[in-house]
Amino acid sequence: MDLAAQGGPSIKLADFGSARWLKGSARQAAGQLQGSPCWMAPELIVGAPCSRTTDVWSVGGVLLEMLTGAPPWHGVARNAFQLMSKIASSAGPPPM
């Protein structure tokens, strides 16, 4: 059933390819941490290699936000550094 053809909403998710570090890339060479903390996988925060599980974590965060109306880990910390510390040390999912 095509809702867009019937005048309904059209929702699309895109750009969820497999994450990987490219040898010699600027991100790897500079040693910078890039991303949005609420959707950042714990392995990225602690400097572990990227994998498909990194993408699964981020997609799960997007889906959680779509279901609840708030980003994952919303209101858990006062700043990005506290939030990343909480995510990296957490043994479970974000509070819902």
mmCIF file with all atom_site columns, C-alpha atoms in Angstrom:
data_model
loop_
_atom_site.group_PDB
_atom_site.id
_atom_site.type_symbol
_atom_site.label_atom_id
_atom_site.label_alt_id
_atom_site.label_comp_id
_atom_site.label_asym_id
_atom_site.label_entity_id
_atom_site.label_seq_id
_atom_site.pdbx_PDB_ins_code
_atom_site.Cartn_x
_atom_site.Cartn_y
_atom_site.Cartn_z
_atom_site.occupancy
_atom_site.B_iso_or_equiv
_atom_site.pdbx_formal_charge
_atom_site.auth_seq_id
_atom_site.auth_comp_id
_atom_site.auth_asym_id
_atom_site.auth_atom_id
_atom_site.pdbx_PDB_model_num
ATOM 1  C CA . MET A 1 1  ? 0.000  0.000  0.000  1.00 0.00 ? 1  MET A CA 1
ATOM 2  C CA . ASP A 1 2  ? 1.560  3.263  -1.122 1.00 0.00 ? 2  ASP A CA 1
ATOM 3  C CA . LEU A 1 3  ? 0.475  5.984  1.324  1.00 0.00 ? 3  LEU A CA 1
ATOM 4  C CA . ALA A 1 4  ? 2.280  8.708  -0.621 1.00 0.00 ? 4  ALA A CA 1
ATOM 5  C CA . ALA A 1 5  ? 0.252  7.892  -3.756 1.00 0.00 ? 5  ALA A CA 1
ATOM 6  C CA . GLN A 1 6  ? -2.934 8.294  -1.715 1.00 0.00 ? 6  GLN A CA 1
ATOM 7  C CA . GLY A 1 7  ? -1.897 11.684 -0.352 1.00 0.00 ? 7  GLY A CA 1
ATOM 8  C CA . GLY A 1 8  ? -0.617 10.253 2.946  1.00 0.00 ? 8  GLY A CA 1
ATOM 9  C CA . PRO A 1 9  ? 2.762  10.796 4.580  1.00 0.00 ? 9  PRO A CA 1
ATOM 10 C CA . SER A 1 10 ? 5.931  9.478  3.058  1.00 0.00 ? 10 SER A CA 1
ATOM 11 C CA . ILE A 1 11 ? 8.580  8.488  5.608  1.00 0.00 ? 11 ILE A CA 1
ATOM 12 C CA . LYS A 1 12 ? 12.051 7.469  4.496  1.00 0.00 ? 12 LYS A CA 1
ATOM 13 C CA . LEU A 1 13 ? 15.223 6.509  6.329  1.00 0.00 ? 13 LEU A CA 1
ATOM 14 C CA . ALA A 1 14 ? 18.447 6.718  4.387  1.00 0.00 ? 14 ALA A CA 1
ATOM 15 C CA . ASP A 1 15 ? 22.221 6.676  4.607  1.00 0.00 ? 15 ASP A CA 1
ATOM 16 C CA . PHE A 1 16 ? 22.686 3.688  6.903  1.00 0.00 ? 16 PHE A CA 1
ATOM 17 C CA . GLY A 1 17 ? 25.570 2.000  5.127  1.00 0.00 ? 17 GLY A CA 1
ATOM 18 C CA . SER A 1 18 ? 28.152 -0.109 6.894  1.00 0.00 ? 18 SER A CA 1
ATOM 19 C CA . ALA A 1 19 ? 30.423 2.088  8.996  1.00 0.00 ? 19 ALA A CA 1
ATOM 20 C CA . ARG A 1 20 ? 34.150 1.629  8.622  1.00 0.00 ? 20 ARG A CA 1
ATOM 21 C CA . TRP A 1 21 ? 37.344 3.569  9.046  1.00 0.00 ? 21 TRP A CA 1
ATOM 22 C CA . LEU A 1 22 ? 39.078 4.283  5.782  1.00 0.00 ? 22 LEU A CA 1
ATOM 23 C CA . LYS A 1 23 ? 42.820 3.802  5.974  1.00 0.00 ? 23 LYS A CA 1
ATOM 24 C CA . GLY A 1 24 ? 44.467 7.200  5.953  1.00 0.00 ? 24 GLY A CA 1
ATOM 25 C CA . SER A 1 25 ? 41.191 9.091  6.248  1.00 0.00 ? 25 SER A CA 1
ATOM 26 C CA . ALA A 1 26 ? 41.220 12.508 7.881  1.00 0.00 ? 26 ALA A CA 1
ATOM 27 C CA . ARG A 1 27 ? 39.054 11.265 10.774 1.00 0.00 ? 27 ARG A CA 1
ATOM 28 C CA . GLN A 1 28 ? 41.425 8.439  11.543 1.00 0.00 ? 28 GLN A CA 1
ATOM 29 C CA . ALA A 1 29 ? 44.594 10.464 11.074 1.00 0.00 ? 29 ALA A CA 1
ATOM 30 C CA . ALA A 1 30 ? 43.482 13.327 13.286 1.00 0.00 ? 30 ALA A CA 1
ATOM 31 C CA . GLY A 1 31 ? 42.188 10.980 15.986 1.00 0.00 ? 31 GLY A CA 1
ATOM 32 C CA . GLN A 1 32 ? 39.027 13.041 16.281 1.00 0.00 ? 32 GLN A CA 1
ATOM 33 C CA . LEU A 1 33 ? 35.759 11.799 17.700 1.00 0.00 ? 33 LEU A CA 1
ATOM 34 C CA . GLN A 1 34 ? 32.927 12.862 15.398 1.00 0.00 ? 34 GLN A CA 1
ATOM 35 C CA . GLY A 1 35 ? 29.235 12.249 15.791 1.00 0.00 ? 35 GLY A CA 1
ATOM 36 C CA . SER A 1 36 ? 26.147 13.186 17.779 1.00 0.00 ? 36 SER A CA 1
ATOM 37 C CA . PRO A 1 37 ? 26.468 11.855 21.344 1.00 0.00 ? 37 PRO A CA 1
ATOM 38 C CA . CYS A 1 38 ? 22.853 10.685 21.728 1.00 0.00 ? 38 CYS A CA 1
ATOM 39 C CA . TRP A 1 39 ? 23.206 8.313  18.773 1.00 0.00 ? 39 TRP A CA 1
ATOM 40 C CA . MET A 1 40 ? 26.886 7.444  19.179 1.00 0.00 ? 40 MET A CA 1
ATOM 41 C CA . ALA A 1 41 ? 27.676 3.780  19.838 1.00 0.00 ? 41 ALA A CA 1
ATOM 42 C CA . PRO A 1 42 ? 29.735 2.997  22.962 1.00 0.00 ? 42 PRO A CA 1
ATOM 43 C CA . GLU A 1 43 ? 32.555 1.459  20.906 1.00 0.00 ? 43 GLU A CA 1
ATOM 44 C CA . LEU A 1 44 ? 33.050 4.760  19.071 1.00 0.00 ? 44 LEU A CA 1
ATOM 45 C CA . ILE A 1 45 ? 33.220 6.661  22.347 1.00 0.00 ? 45 ILE A CA 1
ATOM 46 C CA . VAL A 1 46 ? 35.944 4.403  23.757 1.00 0.00 ? 46 VAL A CA 1
ATOM 47 C CA . GLY A 1 47 ? 37.906 4.361  20.490 1.00 0.00 ? 47 GLY A CA 1
ATOM 48 C CA . ALA A 1 48 ? 37.183 0.767  19.424 1.00 0.00 ? 48 ALA A CA 1
ATOM 49 C CA . PRO A 1 49 ? 36.882 -0.064 15.716 1.00 0.00 ? 49 PRO A CA 1
ATOM 50 C CA . CYS A 1 50 ? 33.619 0.581  13.862 1.00 0.00 ? 50 CYS A CA 1
ATOM 51 C CA . SER A 1 51 ? 31.504 -2.337 12.686 1.00 0.00 ? 51 SER A CA 1
ATOM 52 C CA . ARG A 1 52 ? 27.982 -3.094 11.569 1.00 0.00 ? 52 ARG A CA 1
ATOM 53 C CA . THR A 1 53 ? 26.931 -3.112 15.225 1.00 0.00 ? 53 THR A CA 1
ATOM 54 C CA . THR A 1 54 ? 27.862 0.576  15.301 1.00 0.00 ? 54 THR A CA 1
ATOM 55 C CA . ASP A 1 55 ? 25.270 1.228  12.586 1.00 0.00 ? 55 ASP A CA 1
ATOM 56 C CA . VAL A 1 56 ? 22.701 -0.987 14.318 1.00 0.00 ? 56 VAL A CA 1
ATOM 57 C CA . TRP A 1 57 ? 23.134 1.056  17.513 1.00 0.00 ? 57 TRP A CA 1
ATOM 58 C CA . SER A 1 58 ? 22.601 4.333  15.640 1.00 0.00 ? 58 SER A CA 1
ATOM 59 C CA . VAL A 1 59 ? 19.573 3.074  13.711 1.00 0.00 ? 59 VAL A CA 1
ATOM 60 C CA . GLY A 1 60 ? 18.114 1.827  16.994 1.00 0.00 ? 60 GLY A CA 1
ATOM 61 C CA . GLY A 1 61 ? 18.595 5.305  18.452 1.00 0.00 ? 61 GLY A CA 1
ATOM 62 C CA . VAL A 1 62 ? 16.806 6.894  15.502 1.00 0.00 ? 62 VAL A CA 1
ATOM 63 C CA . LEU A 1 63 ? 13.923 4.412  15.818 1.00 0.00 ? 63 LEU A CA 1
ATOM 64 C CA . LEU A 1 64 ? 13.700 5.014  19.564 1.00 0.00 ? 64 LEU A CA 1
ATOM 65 C CA . GLU A 1 65 ? 13.496 8.746  18.929 1.00 0.00 ? 65 GLU A CA 1
ATOM 66 C CA . MET A 1 66 ? 10.766 8.224  16.335 1.00 0.00 ? 66 MET A CA 1
ATOM 67 C CA . LEU A 1 67 ? 8.741  6.153  18.823 1.00 0.00 ? 67 LEU A CA 1
ATOM 68 C CA . THR A 1 68 ? 9.197  8.345  21.902 1.00 0.00 ? 68 THR A CA 1
ATOM 69 C CA . GLY A 1 69 ? 9.620  11.815 20.414 1.00 0.00 ? 69 GLY A CA 1
ATOM 70 C CA . ALA A 1 70 ? 12.885 12.379 22.320 1.00 0.00 ? 70 ALA A CA 1
ATOM 71 C CA . PRO A 1 71 ? 16.462 11.403 21.495 1.00 0.00 ? 71 PRO A CA 1
ATOM 72 C CA . PRO A 1 72 ? 17.920 8.419  23.340 1.00 0.00 ? 72 PRO A CA 1
ATOM 73 C CA . TRP A 1 73 ? 19.584 9.344  26.639 1.00 0.00 ? 73 TRP A CA 1
ATOM 74 C CA . HIS A 1 74 ? 17.573 12.600 26.664 1.00 0.00 ? 74 HIS A CA 1
ATOM 75 C CA . GLY A 1 75 ? 17.978 14.411 29.983 1.00 0.00 ? 75 GLY A CA 1
ATOM 76 C CA . VAL A 1 76 ? 20.550 11.944 31.369 1.00 0.00 ? 76 VAL A CA 1
ATOM 77 C CA . ALA A 1 77 ? 23.482 14.373 31.463 1.00 0.00 ? 77 ALA A CA 1
ATOM 78 C CA . ARG A 1 78 ? 24.143 18.111 31.462 1.00 0.00 ? 78 ARG A CA 1
ATOM 79 C CA . ASN A 1 79 ? 26.709 18.167 28.671 1.00 0.00 ? 79 ASN A CA 1
ATOM 80 C CA . ALA A 1 80 ? 28.089 16.036 25.839 1.00 0.00 ? 80 ALA A CA 1
ATOM 81 C CA . PHE A 1 81 ? 31.070 14.751 27.839 1.00 0.00 ? 81 PHE A CA 1
ATOM 82 C CA . GLN A 1 82 ? 28.894 13.515 30.713 1.00 0.00 ? 82 GLN A CA 1
ATOM 83 C CA . LEU A 1 83 ? 26.521 11.935 28.201 1.00 0.00 ? 83 LEU A CA 1
ATOM 84 C CA . MET A 1 84 ? 29.312 10.091 26.381 1.00 0.00 ? 84 MET A CA 1
ATOM 85 C CA . SER A 1 85 ? 30.676 8.858  29.714 1.00 0.00 ? 85 SER A CA 1
ATOM 86 C CA . LYS A 1 86 ? 27.231 7.539  30.681 1.00 0.00 ? 86 LYS A CA 1
ATOM 87 C CA . ILE A 1 87 ? 26.753 5.776  27.326 1.00 0.00 ? 87 ILE A CA 1
ATOM 88 C CA . ALA A 1 88 ? 30.245 4.226  27.396 1.00 0.00 ? 88 ALA A CA 1
ATOM 89 C CA . SER A 1 89 ? 29.811 2.927  30.960 1.00 0.00 ? 89 SER A CA 1
ATOM 90 C CA . SER A 1 90 ? 26.198 1.767  30.656 1.00 0.00 ? 90 SER A CA 1
ATOM 91 C CA . ALA A 1 91 ? 25.484 -1.957 30.587 1.00 0.00 ? 91 ALA A CA 1
ATOM 92 C CA . GLY A 1 92 ? 22.004 -1.578 29.133 1.00 0.00 ? 92 GLY A CA 1
ATOM 93 C CA . PRO A 1 93 ? 19.793 0.492  26.866 1.00 0.00 ? 93 PRO A CA 1
ATOM 94 C CA . PRO A 1 94 ? 18.911 4.119  27.494 1.00 0.00 ? 94 PRO A CA 1
ATOM 95 C CA . PRO A 1 95 ? 16.097 4.877  29.936 1.00 0.00 ? 95 PRO A CA 1
ATOM 96 C CA . MET A 1 96 ? 12.685 4.931  28.305 1.00 0.00 ? 96 MET A CA 1
#
